[in-house]
Coordinates of C-alpha atoms in Angstrom, one line a residue:
Chain A
M177 CA 6.7 -6.1 -15.0
L178 CA 5.1 -9.5 -15.1
G179 CA 8.5 -11.2 -14.3
K180 CA 9.2 -9.3 -11.4
L181 CA 4.9 -9.9 -9.5
I182 CA 6.4 -13.5 -10.9
K183 CA 9.4 -13.5 -9.5
H184 CA 7.8 -11.9 -6.0
E185 CA 4.6 -14.3 -6.0
F186 CA 6.6 -17.7 -5.8
K187 CA 9.3 -16.7 -3.4
A188 CA 5.7 -15.9 -1.5
V189 CA 3.6 -18.8 -1.3
S190 CA 6.8 -20.8 -2.2
K191 CA 7.5 -22.0 1.4
V192 CA 3.7 -23.2 2.3
L193 CA 3.2 -24.8 -1.0
G194 CA 6.9 -26.2 -0.5
I195 CA 5.9 -27.0 2.8
L196 CA 2.9 -29.2 2.1
H197 CA 4.0 -31.8 -0.7
I198 CA 7.4 -32.4 2.2
A199 CA 4.3 -33.5 3.9
L200 CA 3.3 -35.3 0.9
L201 CA 6.4 -37.0 0.7
I202 CA 7.1 -37.4 4.3
T203 CA 3.6 -39.1 3.9
T204 CA 4.3 -41.5 0.9
I205 CA 7.8 -42.6 2.5
M206 CA 5.6 -43.5 5.3
G207 CA 2.9 -45.3 2.7
I208 CA 6.4 -47.1 1.4
F209 CA 7.9 -48.2 5.9
A210 CA 4.5 -49.6 6.2
I211 CA 3.8 -52.0 3.3
N212 CA 8.2 -53.2 4.0
I213 CA 7.2 -53.6 7.4
S214 CA 3.9 -55.5 6.5
K215 CA 6.0 -57.4 4.0
H216 CA 9.1 -58.4 6.2
S217 CA 6.9 -59.0 8.9
G218 CA 3.7 -60.1 8.1
F219 CA 2.7 -58.0 10.8
I220 CA -0.4 -56.5 8.5
F221 CA 1.0 -52.6 8.7
F222 CA -0.7 -51.3 5.2
N223 CA -4.4 -52.7 4.5
E224 CA -7.1 -51.1 2.9
L225 CA -7.4 -48.5 6.3
T226 CA -4.0 -47.2 5.8
F227 CA -4.9 -47.2 2.3
I228 CA -7.6 -45.0 1.8
L229 CA -5.7 -42.5 5.2
Y230 CA -3.1 -42.7 2.2
I231 CA -5.3 -41.7 -0.4
F232 CA -7.6 -39.2 1.8
I233 CA -4.0 -37.4 2.9
L234 CA -3.1 -37.4 -1.0
I235 CA -7.0 -35.2 -1.9
A236 CA -6.1 -33.5 1.0
I237 CA -2.7 -32.1 0.4
S238 CA -4.4 -31.0 -3.4
I239 CA -7.1 -29.8 -2.3
A240 CA -4.4 -27.7 0.8
V241 CA -3.3 -26.8 -2.4
M242 CA -6.4 -24.8 -4.1
I243 CA -8.3 -22.8 -0.7
Y244 CA -4.8 -22.0 -0.3
I245 CA -4.2 -20.1 -4.2
V246 CA -7.2 -19.3 -4.0
I247 CA -7.2 -17.5 0.0
R248 CA -3.8 -15.9 -1.2
F249 CA -5.6 -14.6 -4.8
Y250 CA -8.2 -13.3 -2.2
Q251 CA -6.2 -11.7 0.7
N252 CA -3.0 -10.4 -2.0
I253 CA -5.3 -8.2 -3.8
F254 CA -8.4 -7.1 -1.6
T255 CA -7.6 -7.2 1.8
D256 CA -4.6 -4.7 3.8
E257 CA -1.7 -6.5 1.8
G258 CA -4.0 -5.0 -1.5
Y259 CA -3.3 -1.4 -0.6
L260 CA 0.2 -2.2 -1.6
T261 CA -0.5 -4.6 -4.7
N262 CA -3.1 -2.3 -5.8
T263 CA -0.8 0.7 -6.0
L264 CA 2.5 -1.4 -7.5
P265 CA 3.0 1.0 -11.1
V266 CA 1.5 -2.9 -12.4
K267 CA -1.9 -2.5 -14.2
P268 CA -5.1 -5.2 -12.9
Y269 CA -4.4 -8.1 -15.8
E270 CA -0.7 -8.0 -14.8
H271 CA -1.8 -9.2 -11.3
I272 CA -4.1 -12.3 -12.7
I273 CA -1.4 -13.4 -15.2
A274 CA 0.8 -13.7 -12.5
K275 CA -0.5 -15.3 -10.1
L276 CA -2.3 -17.5 -12.4
Y277 CA 0.9 -18.8 -13.9
V278 CA 2.6 -19.3 -10.5
S279 CA -0.4 -20.9 -9.0
F280 CA -1.1 -23.3 -12.6
V281 CA 2.3 -24.1 -12.0
W282 CA 2.3 -24.7 -8.5
V283 CA -1.0 -27.3 -9.3
I284 CA 0.9 -29.3 -11.3
I285 CA 3.2 -29.5 -9.6
N286 CA 1.6 -31.1 -7.3
A287 CA -0.3 -33.2 -9.9
I288 CA 2.7 -35.1 -11.0
C289 CA 4.3 -35.8 -7.5
T290 CA 0.9 -36.7 -6.2
L291 CA 0.6 -39.3 -9.1
I292 CA 4.5 -40.2 -8.4
S293 CA 3.7 -40.2 -5.0
F294 CA 1.0 -42.9 -6.3
F295 CA 3.7 -44.7 -8.6
F296 CA 6.2 -45.2 -6.0
L297 CA 3.7 -46.4 -3.5
M298 CA 2.7 -49.3 -6.0
L299 CA 6.1 -50.0 -6.5
S300 CA 6.6 -51.0 -3.5
Q301 CA 3.7 -52.9 -2.8
S302 CA 3.9 -54.5 -6.1
S303 CA 8.2 -55.2 -8.0
I304 CA 7.9 -53.7 -11.3
S305 CA 7.6 -56.1 -13.3
E306 CA 4.3 -56.7 -12.6
I307 CA 4.0 -53.4 -12.6
K308 CA 5.1 -53.1 -16.2
I309 CA 2.2 -56.5 -16.7
A310 CA -0.3 -53.7 -15.6
L311 CA 0.7 -51.1 -17.4
W312 CA 1.2 -53.3 -20.8
N313 CA -2.5 -54.5 -20.6
Y314 CA -4.1 -50.9 -19.9
K315 CA -2.2 -49.7 -22.6
S316 CA -3.1 -52.6 -25.1
D317 CA -7.0 -51.3 -24.2
L318 CA -6.3 -47.8 -24.8
L319 CA -3.8 -48.7 -28.0
D320 CA -6.9 -50.2 -29.5
L321 CA -8.8 -46.9 -28.4
M322 CA -7.5 -45.1 -29.6
G323 CA -6.0 -46.0 -33.0
N324 CA -3.7 -44.7 -34.9
H325 CA -3.7 -41.2 -33.2
T326 CA -2.0 -41.9 -30.3
Q327 CA 0.3 -38.7 -30.2
L328 CA -2.9 -36.2 -31.4
V329 CA -5.0 -38.5 -28.2
I330 CA -1.9 -38.3 -25.1
F331 CA -0.8 -34.3 -26.6
L332 CA -4.9 -33.3 -26.5
M333 CA -5.6 -35.0 -22.6
I334 CA -2.2 -33.0 -21.6
L335 CA -3.7 -29.6 -23.3
G336 CA -6.8 -31.1 -21.9
V337 CA -5.2 -31.1 -17.9
F338 CA -3.9 -27.4 -18.7
I339 CA -6.7 -25.7 -19.6
S340 CA -9.1 -27.8 -17.3
V341 CA -6.6 -26.2 -14.8
I342 CA -6.7 -22.4 -15.5
Y343 CA -10.1 -22.8 -16.4
M344 CA -10.4 -23.6 -12.6
L345 CA -8.6 -21.2 -11.1
I346 CA -9.5 -18.3 -13.5
M347 CA -12.6 -19.2 -12.1
S348 CA -12.1 -19.1 -8.8
Y349 CA -10.4 -16.0 -9.4
A350 CA -13.4 -14.1 -10.9
A351 CA -16.0 -15.6 -8.2
I352 CA -13.2 -14.0 -5.8
A353 CA -13.9 -10.6 -7.4
I354 CA -17.8 -11.2 -7.5
G355 CA -18.4 -10.9 -3.9
Q356 CA -15.6 -8.4 -3.0
T357 CA -18.3 -6.2 -4.7
M358 CA -20.5 -6.7 -2.7
R359 CA -20.7 -4.3 1.3
N360 CA -20.8 -7.0 3.4
H361 CA -20.6 -11.2 3.3
K362 CA -18.3 -10.9 0.3
V363 CA -16.6 -14.2 1.3
L364 CA -20.5 -15.7 1.3
F365 CA -20.9 -14.1 -1.7
S366 CA -18.2 -15.3 -3.1
L367 CA -18.8 -19.1 -2.9
G368 CA -22.0 -18.4 -4.4
A369 CA -20.5 -17.0 -7.8
Y370 CA -18.1 -19.2 -7.8
V371 CA -21.7 -22.0 -7.9
V372 CA -22.9 -19.4 -10.0
L373 CA -20.4 -19.5 -12.1
Y374 CA -20.5 -22.9 -12.2
V375 CA -23.4 -24.4 -13.2
L376 CA -23.9 -21.9 -16.0
S377 CA -21.1 -22.5 -17.5
Q378 CA -22.2 -26.4 -17.4
I379 CA -25.7 -24.9 -19.4
V380 CA -23.1 -22.5 -21.8
S381 CA -21.6 -25.8 -22.9
T382 CA -24.0 -28.5 -22.6
I383 CA -26.5 -26.4 -24.7
I384 CA -23.5 -25.7 -27.3
R385 CA -22.1 -29.0 -27.1
L386 CA -25.2 -31.3 -28.3
P387 CA -26.8 -29.7 -30.6
F388 CA -23.0 -30.0 -32.8
G389 CA -22.6 -33.7 -32.0
F390 CA -25.7 -34.9 -33.2
I391 CA -25.2 -32.9 -36.4
S392 CA -20.9 -34.7 -35.9
L393 CA -23.2 -38.5 -36.0
L394 CA -25.7 -37.2 -38.7
E395 CA -23.1 -36.8 -41.1
T396 CA -21.1 -39.7 -40.7
N397 CA -21.3 -42.8 -40.8
T398 CA -19.0 -44.8 -38.3
I399 CA -17.8 -42.4 -34.8
N400 CA -14.2 -42.6 -35.1
W401 CA -11.6 -40.0 -33.6
N402 CA -11.9 -38.2 -36.9
T403 CA -15.1 -37.4 -36.8
F404 CA -16.3 -37.3 -33.8
F405 CA -14.4 -37.7 -30.4
V406 CA -11.6 -35.0 -32.0
P407 CA -14.0 -32.4 -33.2
I408 CA -16.3 -32.9 -30.4
I409 CA -13.0 -32.4 -27.2
L410 CA -11.8 -29.5 -30.0
L411 CA -15.2 -27.5 -29.4
S412 CA -15.4 -28.0 -25.9
Y413 CA -11.8 -27.2 -25.3
L414 CA -12.7 -24.0 -27.0
L415 CA -15.6 -23.4 -25.2
S416 CA -13.5 -23.7 -21.9
T417 CA -11.0 -21.7 -23.3
A418 CA -13.5 -18.7 -24.2
L419 CA -14.7 -18.5 -20.5
I420 CA -11.5 -18.1 -19.7
I421 CA -11.4 -14.8 -21.1
L422 CA -15.1 -14.5 -19.8
Y423 CA -13.1 -15.2 -16.7
F424 CA -10.2 -12.7 -17.1
F425 CA -12.0 -9.6 -17.8
I426 CA -14.4 -10.3 -15.1
T427 CA -12.0 -10.5 -12.8
N428 CA -9.8 -7.5 -14.6
Y429 CA -13.0 -5.5 -14.8
I430 CA -13.6 -5.8 -10.8
M431 CA -10.2 -5.0 -10.2
S432 CA -9.8 -2.7 -12.4
K433 CA -13.4 -0.4 -11.9
K434 CA -15.2 -1.7 -9.0
L435 CA -12.4 -2.4 -5.8
N436 CA -13.7 -0.9 -3.4
L437 CA -10.7 -1.2 0.1
D438 CA -12.1 -1.1 3.4
Chain B
M235 CA 5.4 22.6 -14.7
S236 CA 1.5 21.4 -13.8
N237 CA -0.1 21.2 -10.7
I238 CA 0.5 18.4 -9.0
L239 CA -3.0 17.5 -7.8
E240 CA -6.1 18.4 -9.6
C241 CA -9.8 17.8 -9.4
S242 CA -12.5 19.4 -10.3
S243 CA -15.8 18.1 -10.1
L244 CA -14.6 15.3 -7.9
V245 CA -17.8 13.3 -7.1
K246 CA -17.6 9.3 -5.8
K247 CA -20.6 7.6 -4.7
Y248 CA -21.1 4.5 -2.1
G249 CA -24.7 3.3 -3.4
T250 CA -26.6 6.0 -2.4
K251 CA -24.8 7.7 0.1
T252 CA -22.0 10.7 -1.6
A253 CA -18.9 10.1 0.2
L254 CA -17.2 13.5 -2.7
S255 CA -19.5 15.8 -4.3
E256 CA -17.9 18.6 -6.6
I257 CA -14.9 19.2 -5.1
D258 CA -12.8 21.5 -6.7
L259 CA -8.8 21.4 -5.2
I260 CA -4.7 21.9 -6.9
I261 CA -2.7 21.7 -4.8
E262 CA 1.1 22.9 -6.5
P263 CA 4.5 21.2 -6.1
G264 CA 6.0 22.5 -2.9
H265 CA 3.2 22.0 -0.4
I266 CA 3.4 19.9 2.3
T267 CA -1.6 20.0 3.2
G268 CA -3.1 18.7 6.2
L269 CA -6.4 17.2 4.6
L270 CA -8.4 17.5 8.2
G271 CA -11.9 16.3 8.9
P272 CA -13.6 13.9 11.1
N273 CA -14.3 10.2 10.6
G274 CA -16.0 10.3 7.6
S275 CA -15.9 13.3 6.2
G276 CA -14.4 11.8 3.2
K277 CA -10.7 12.0 3.0
S278 CA -9.6 8.1 3.0
T279 CA -12.5 8.6 -0.1
L280 CA -10.3 11.0 -1.7
I281 CA -6.8 9.2 -0.8
K282 CA -7.7 6.2 -2.1
L283 CA -9.5 8.1 -5.7
I284 CA -6.0 9.8 -5.6
N285 CA -4.1 6.5 -5.3
G286 CA -6.8 4.5 -8.2
L287 CA -7.5 2.3 -5.5
L288 CA -11.6 4.4 -6.8
V289 CA -12.9 5.0 -9.2
P290 CA -14.9 7.9 -9.7
D291 CA -18.2 8.7 -10.3
S292 CA -17.4 11.5 -12.2
G293 CA -15.2 14.8 -12.7
V294 CA -11.8 14.8 -13.3
I295 CA -8.8 14.3 -10.9
R296 CA -5.2 14.6 -11.8
I297 CA -2.4 14.1 -11.2
N298 CA 0.7 15.5 -12.5
G299 CA -1.4 16.4 -15.4
M300 CA -2.4 12.1 -15.8
T301 CA -5.1 10.3 -15.0
P302 CA -4.4 7.5 -12.1
D303 CA -2.9 4.6 -13.5
V304 CA 0.2 2.8 -13.6
D305 CA 2.1 5.6 -14.9
T306 CA 0.5 7.6 -11.7
K307 CA 1.1 5.0 -9.2
K308 CA 5.4 5.4 -10.2
I309 CA 5.0 8.8 -8.7
V310 CA 2.8 8.9 -5.9
S311 CA 3.7 7.1 -2.6
Y312 CA 1.1 6.5 -0.2
L313 CA 1.2 5.6 4.0
P314 CA -2.4 4.1 4.1
E315 CA -3.1 4.2 8.0
R316 CA -3.0 0.5 8.1
T317 CA 0.3 -2.1 7.9
Y318 CA -0.1 -3.5 4.1
L319 CA 2.9 -5.6 4.3
D320 CA 3.2 -9.2 4.0
N321 CA 4.3 -10.7 7.2
S322 CA 6.1 -13.8 6.6
L323 CA 8.4 -10.7 5.3
K324 CA 12.0 -9.6 6.9
V325 CA 12.3 -6.1 6.7
K326 CA 15.1 -6.4 4.3
D327 CA 12.9 -8.4 1.2
I328 CA 10.5 -6.1 1.4
I329 CA 13.0 -2.9 1.2
S330 CA 13.8 -5.2 -2.4
F331 CA 9.9 -5.9 -3.5
F332 CA 10.3 -1.8 -3.6
E333 CA 13.4 -1.9 -5.2
D334 CA 12.3 -4.3 -8.0
F335 CA 8.5 -2.1 -8.1
Y336 CA 10.0 1.6 -7.6
D337 CA 12.7 3.3 -9.7
N338 CA 12.7 6.2 -7.7
F339 CA 12.7 3.9 -5.1
N340 CA 16.2 4.9 -2.5
K341 CA 17.5 1.8 -1.0
E342 CA 20.5 3.7 1.2
K343 CA 17.9 6.3 2.6
A344 CA 15.6 3.5 3.0
Y345 CA 19.1 1.3 5.0
D346 CA 19.9 4.9 6.8
M347 CA 16.7 5.8 8.2
L348 CA 16.4 1.8 9.6
N349 CA 19.8 2.8 11.8
H350 CA 18.5 5.6 13.3
L351 CA 15.2 4.1 14.7
K352 CA 17.3 1.3 15.7
I353 CA 15.2 -0.9 13.8
N354 CA 17.6 -4.6 12.2
A355 CA 16.6 -4.9 8.8
N356 CA 16.7 -9.1 9.0
D357 CA 13.9 -8.6 12.1
S358 CA 10.0 -10.2 10.9
L359 CA 7.4 -8.5 10.4
R360 CA 5.6 -11.1 11.9
K361 CA 7.4 -10.6 15.3
M362 CA 7.6 -6.4 15.8
S363 CA 5.7 -4.2 17.4
K364 CA 2.8 -2.5 15.9
G365 CA 4.3 0.8 15.9
T366 CA 7.4 -0.9 15.1
K367 CA 5.7 -2.1 11.5
E368 CA 4.2 1.6 10.8
K369 CA 7.5 3.4 11.4
V370 CA 8.7 0.4 9.0
Q371 CA 6.0 1.4 6.2
L372 CA 6.4 4.9 6.6
I373 CA 10.4 4.4 5.9
L374 CA 9.0 2.8 3.0
V375 CA 7.2 5.6 1.9
M376 CA 9.5 8.0 2.5
S377 CA 12.5 6.7 0.1
R378 CA 11.1 6.5 -2.5
D379 CA 11.8 10.6 -4.8
A380 CA 8.1 10.5 -6.0
K381 CA 5.9 13.7 -6.5
L382 CA 3.3 12.9 -4.2
Y383 CA 3.1 11.5 -1.0
C384 CA 0.1 11.1 0.8
L385 CA 0.4 10.0 4.3
D386 CA -2.7 8.6 6.3
E387 CA -2.5 9.4 10.0
P388 CA 1.2 9.2 9.5
I389 CA 2.6 9.4 13.8
A390 CA -0.6 8.2 15.5
G391 CA 1.6 4.5 16.5
V392 CA 4.0 5.7 17.7
D393 CA 5.6 7.0 20.2
P394 CA 5.8 10.5 20.8
A395 CA 10.1 10.6 20.6
A396 CA 9.6 8.9 16.8
R397 CA 7.5 11.3 15.6
D398 CA 10.1 13.8 16.0
Y399 CA 11.5 12.0 14.7
I400 CA 9.1 10.8 11.3
L401 CA 8.2 15.2 11.3
N402 CA 11.8 15.5 10.6
T403 CA 12.2 13.2 8.1
I404 CA 9.0 14.4 6.3
I405 CA 10.4 18.6 6.9
S406 CA 14.0 17.2 5.2
N407 CA 12.3 15.2 2.5
Y408 CA 10.7 18.6 1.0
N409 CA 11.5 19.3 -2.2
E410 CA 10.1 22.7 -4.4
N411 CA 8.8 19.6 -6.8
A412 CA 6.7 17.4 -4.9
S413 CA 3.9 17.7 -2.0
I414 CA 3.1 15.9 0.9
I415 CA -0.5 15.7 1.4
I416 CA -1.1 14.6 5.4
S417 CA -4.9 12.9 6.6
T418 CA -4.9 12.9 10.3
H419 CA -6.5 14.3 13.5
L420 CA -3.6 14.8 15.9
I421 CA -3.2 18.1 13.9
S422 CA -1.7 19.9 16.4
D423 CA 1.2 18.0 16.4
I424 CA 1.8 18.6 13.3
E425 CA 0.4 22.1 12.1
N426 CA 2.9 24.2 12.6
I427 CA 5.6 21.7 10.0
L428 CA 2.4 22.3 7.3
D429 CA 2.0 24.8 4.9
E430 CA -1.7 24.6 3.8
I431 CA -5.4 23.1 5.7
L432 CA -7.2 21.7 3.9
F433 CA -10.8 21.4 6.8
I434 CA -13.0 18.2 4.6
N435 CA -17.2 17.8 5.5
Q436 CA -19.4 15.2 4.6
G437 CA -17.9 15.2 0.7
K438 CA -17.2 18.6 0.9
I439 CA -14.0 21.1 1.1
T440 CA -15.4 23.6 4.0
L441 CA -12.2 25.6 4.1
K442 CA -9.0 26.3 1.9
S443 CA -5.9 28.0 3.7
T444 CA -3.1 28.1 5.3
V445 CA -2.0 27.7 8.8
D446 CA -1.0 31.3 9.3
E447 CA -4.0 32.8 7.4
I448 CA -6.0 31.0 9.6
R449 CA -4.1 31.8 13.8
F450 CA -4.6 35.7 12.0
Q451 CA -7.5 36.3 10.5
E452 CA -8.8 33.8 13.2
G453 CA -6.2 34.1 16.6
K454 CA -6.4 30.6 17.4
S455 CA -4.4 27.4 15.9
V456 CA -5.5 25.5 13.9
D457 CA -6.6 22.6 16.1
A458 CA -8.9 25.3 18.0
L459 CA -10.4 26.3 15.2
F460 CA -11.2 22.5 14.2
R461 CA -12.2 21.6 17.4
E462 CA -14.6 24.3 17.0
V463 CA -16.2 24.1 13.9
F464 CA -16.6 20.8 14.2
K465 CA -18.2 20.5 17.4
C466 CA -20.0 17.4 18.3
Chain C
M77 CA 18.0 25.9 20.4
T78 CA 14.0 25.4 21.0
W79 CA 12.0 27.8 19.5
N80 CA 8.9 27.6 22.3
L81 CA 6.5 28.3 19.2
N82 CA 3.3 28.3 20.2
S83 CA -0.3 27.5 18.9
D84 CA -2.3 31.0 18.1
R85 CA -0.1 33.0 17.2
P86 CA 0.9 32.8 13.1
I87 CA 4.2 30.9 12.9
Y88 CA 6.5 32.6 10.2
S89 CA 6.2 35.9 13.2
Q90 CA 6.8 34.4 15.9
L91 CA 10.0 33.0 13.4
I92 CA 11.6 35.8 13.0
D93 CA 10.7 37.5 16.8
K94 CA 13.2 34.6 17.8
L95 CA 15.2 35.0 14.6
K96 CA 16.0 38.4 16.0
I97 CA 16.6 38.2 19.3
D98 CA 18.9 35.2 18.4
I99 CA 20.6 37.8 16.0
I100 CA 20.4 40.4 18.9
A101 CA 22.0 38.3 21.5
G102 CA 24.4 37.4 19.9
V103 CA 24.0 33.6 19.1
Y104 CA 24.4 34.9 15.5
K105 CA 27.4 37.8 15.3
A106 CA 27.0 40.4 12.6
G107 CA 28.9 39.0 9.9
D108 CA 27.7 34.9 11.0
K109 CA 26.1 33.0 8.2
I110 CA 23.6 31.4 9.0
P111 CA 22.6 27.6 8.4
S112 CA 20.1 27.2 5.8
V113 CA 16.7 27.6 5.5
R114 CA 16.0 23.3 5.7
E115 CA 18.4 23.5 8.0
L116 CA 17.0 26.1 10.8
A117 CA 12.9 24.2 9.2
S118 CA 14.3 21.3 10.9
D119 CA 15.4 23.1 14.3
A120 CA 12.4 24.2 14.2
S121 CA 10.3 22.1 13.6
V122 CA 8.7 23.3 10.7
N123 CA 6.8 23.8 7.5
P124 CA 10.5 24.8 4.8
N125 CA 8.2 27.5 3.4
T126 CA 7.7 29.1 5.9
M127 CA 10.4 29.2 7.6
Q128 CA 11.5 30.4 4.2
K129 CA 8.2 33.1 4.9
A130 CA 10.3 35.0 7.9
L131 CA 13.7 34.2 6.1
A132 CA 12.8 37.0 3.9
E133 CA 11.2 39.3 6.2
L134 CA 14.3 39.8 8.0
E135 CA 16.0 40.1 4.9
R136 CA 13.4 43.3 3.6
D137 CA 14.2 44.1 7.0
G138 CA 17.9 44.5 6.1
L139 CA 19.4 42.2 9.1
V140 CA 20.0 39.8 6.4
Y141 CA 21.4 39.4 3.4
S142 CA 22.0 36.2 1.1
Q143 CA 25.0 36.2 -1.6
R144 CA 23.2 33.2 -4.0
T145 CA 26.0 31.0 -4.7
S146 CA 27.1 31.0 -0.2
G147 CA 23.9 31.3 1.7
R148 CA 22.7 34.3 4.3
F149 CA 24.5 35.7 6.4
I150 CA 23.6 37.8 8.7
T151 CA 24.4 41.8 8.3
E152 CA 27.6 43.6 9.5
D153 CA 25.8 46.9 10.5
Q154 CA 25.4 47.4 14.2
E155 CA 23.9 50.0 14.1
M156 CA 20.9 47.8 12.9
I157 CA 21.1 45.4 14.6
K158 CA 20.8 48.5 17.8
H159 CA 18.4 49.4 16.4
V160 CA 16.0 46.4 16.4
K161 CA 17.8 45.6 19.9
N162 CA 15.9 49.2 21.5
Q163 CA 13.1 48.6 19.4
L164 CA 12.4 45.2 20.7
A165 CA 13.2 46.8 24.4
I166 CA 10.6 49.5 23.2
E167 CA 8.1 46.6 22.4
Q168 CA 8.7 45.3 26.0
I169 CA 8.1 48.4 28.2
T170 CA 5.3 49.4 26.0
E171 CA 2.8 46.2 26.8
F172 CA 4.1 46.6 29.9
F173 CA 2.7 50.0 30.7
E174 CA -0.3 48.7 29.0
K175 CA -0.6 46.2 31.4
M176 CA 0.4 48.1 34.5
K177 CA -2.8 50.0 33.4
Q178 CA -4.2 47.1 32.7
L179 CA -4.5 46.7 36.7
G180 CA -5.4 50.6 37.3
Y181 CA -2.2 51.7 37.9
K182 CA -1.3 55.2 36.7
R183 CA 2.0 56.1 34.7
E184 CA 4.2 56.9 38.0
E185 CA 2.8 54.6 40.0
T186 CA 3.9 52.2 38.0
M187 CA 7.4 54.4 37.9
Q188 CA 7.4 54.2 41.8
L189 CA 6.5 50.4 41.9
I190 CA 10.0 49.8 39.4
E191 CA 11.6 51.6 41.6
C192 CA 10.9 50.0 44.5
A193 CA 11.9 46.6 43.2
L194 CA 15.0 47.7 42.0
R195 CA 16.0 49.4 45.0
G196 CA 15.3 45.6 46.7
K197 CA 16.8 43.9 43.9
E198 CA 19.3 46.2 45.0
N199 CA 19.9 44.8 48.7
E200 CA 19.2 41.5 48.0

């Protein structure tokens, strides 16, 4: 059943999200075009202003992706469509997982496409060799910082990205679900719930990290990856995961017991 | 064979308002029951409880002996009052959707009914009139081989000719192992196809009888009795 | 076939009446097989349970009999059919006389009116 949910979820969202990414592609192409014309004709099509515009569009598209995903969750489960969704022979947690998975995939796609777009834009601005030199400089600095833990650090970074995306998504879902339990002004309450959840989790994570941070510092003479950074990073991942599980439970509980379609 | 629907001392409240109070009800297989009552009487609350869209505050509700959950959703086919279909889809998309999620969905029957009502499966739902969309929903619901069909206002937004088709579809779908609950205001149109009648008012069942019993005892149609009982 | 069911009498007795009339009028002849419950119910736009009840009563009266695998058939008994026909006729007549009584006519006056009406029809 989960597989079918995922399949249909992809079908349902890919049209709009696909279009957004085509817009991204077009913007990139136009950007590259503008740079090339600027280079060859001397007429500055591409300057700081258009660059800002380009960045703005990229950010706008990423935000649009997020907004669409969140609205989709709300619409499909808590409005008229909910009469179909919630009467399917499927457990609520399966719905949540399916939507989480599909949204996650698309957010990652969006991130990768955005990076690629940026890379290609840089490529047309400078040459490959220039970029290589710039990256090489960064790489040396980074390697110094990372020591011989390069693989570990890269793994942790990617894991971090995955966890934060899932975290952001499930927190939005939970906020929507919480807002739905109210009789009136549901959207307002959802936004409020989001803010509250965000603030609460910030507070909780700071409170928990502080003592651990101190303890780690006190116990070692040197600050290096093994003694300080990795434990702290792992701790915050653990915390995020715990919160992810909490938000999942909240969303599942509301969908199972507190559903109230109009 | 167990009863299709059993409610005992069923209670549902919204905050301080009691929508259903101590509902006791049994529906056996092979019946077409009319759930009749004014707006706000608790009809939709009861139907939502049957479909697992609401959870009771107290009391018991069982579908075929089971508490509303995934397994009951497999055997209950629900037609809500509103359109619940994704407008961006085509009719054939929604048919394959139903096929995927419901084992007891009969695709041939659905296409047969679509043909009868001259609805093109390739059409997008967005382009259809409200009445046509409602027909599509009804076809989807009746194409499932379920044990309990919950129809909420199945003929309200539909033209008289299609109404006859729909009523006939309901009659011909009749099978002794399944039951149908129809919640409606248009009593005179469907009175003849009902066997059992439930009057519900302010969260309580005020009358449980059959159409013929009412006509025999009161000398008037159920529709006339309803108007009398629920006079504003 | 229009069933013309009105809304203040029990449905199943109206179904019985209609079926009886059909049998008497020869729509269903003696020995004919009648359609299934479901077909009849669909035709009349009524609940199959109600139609079943009507047919069961016709069976009890002997107008109809069922053979387990082949379905339901009209009785071959012509006498029985004639009997039912007469019964319905008498019901109509009794009702007519009741109505005339309500209008204030005595029995003899009613008979005279009938003869007048018949003669009037002959002269047309």
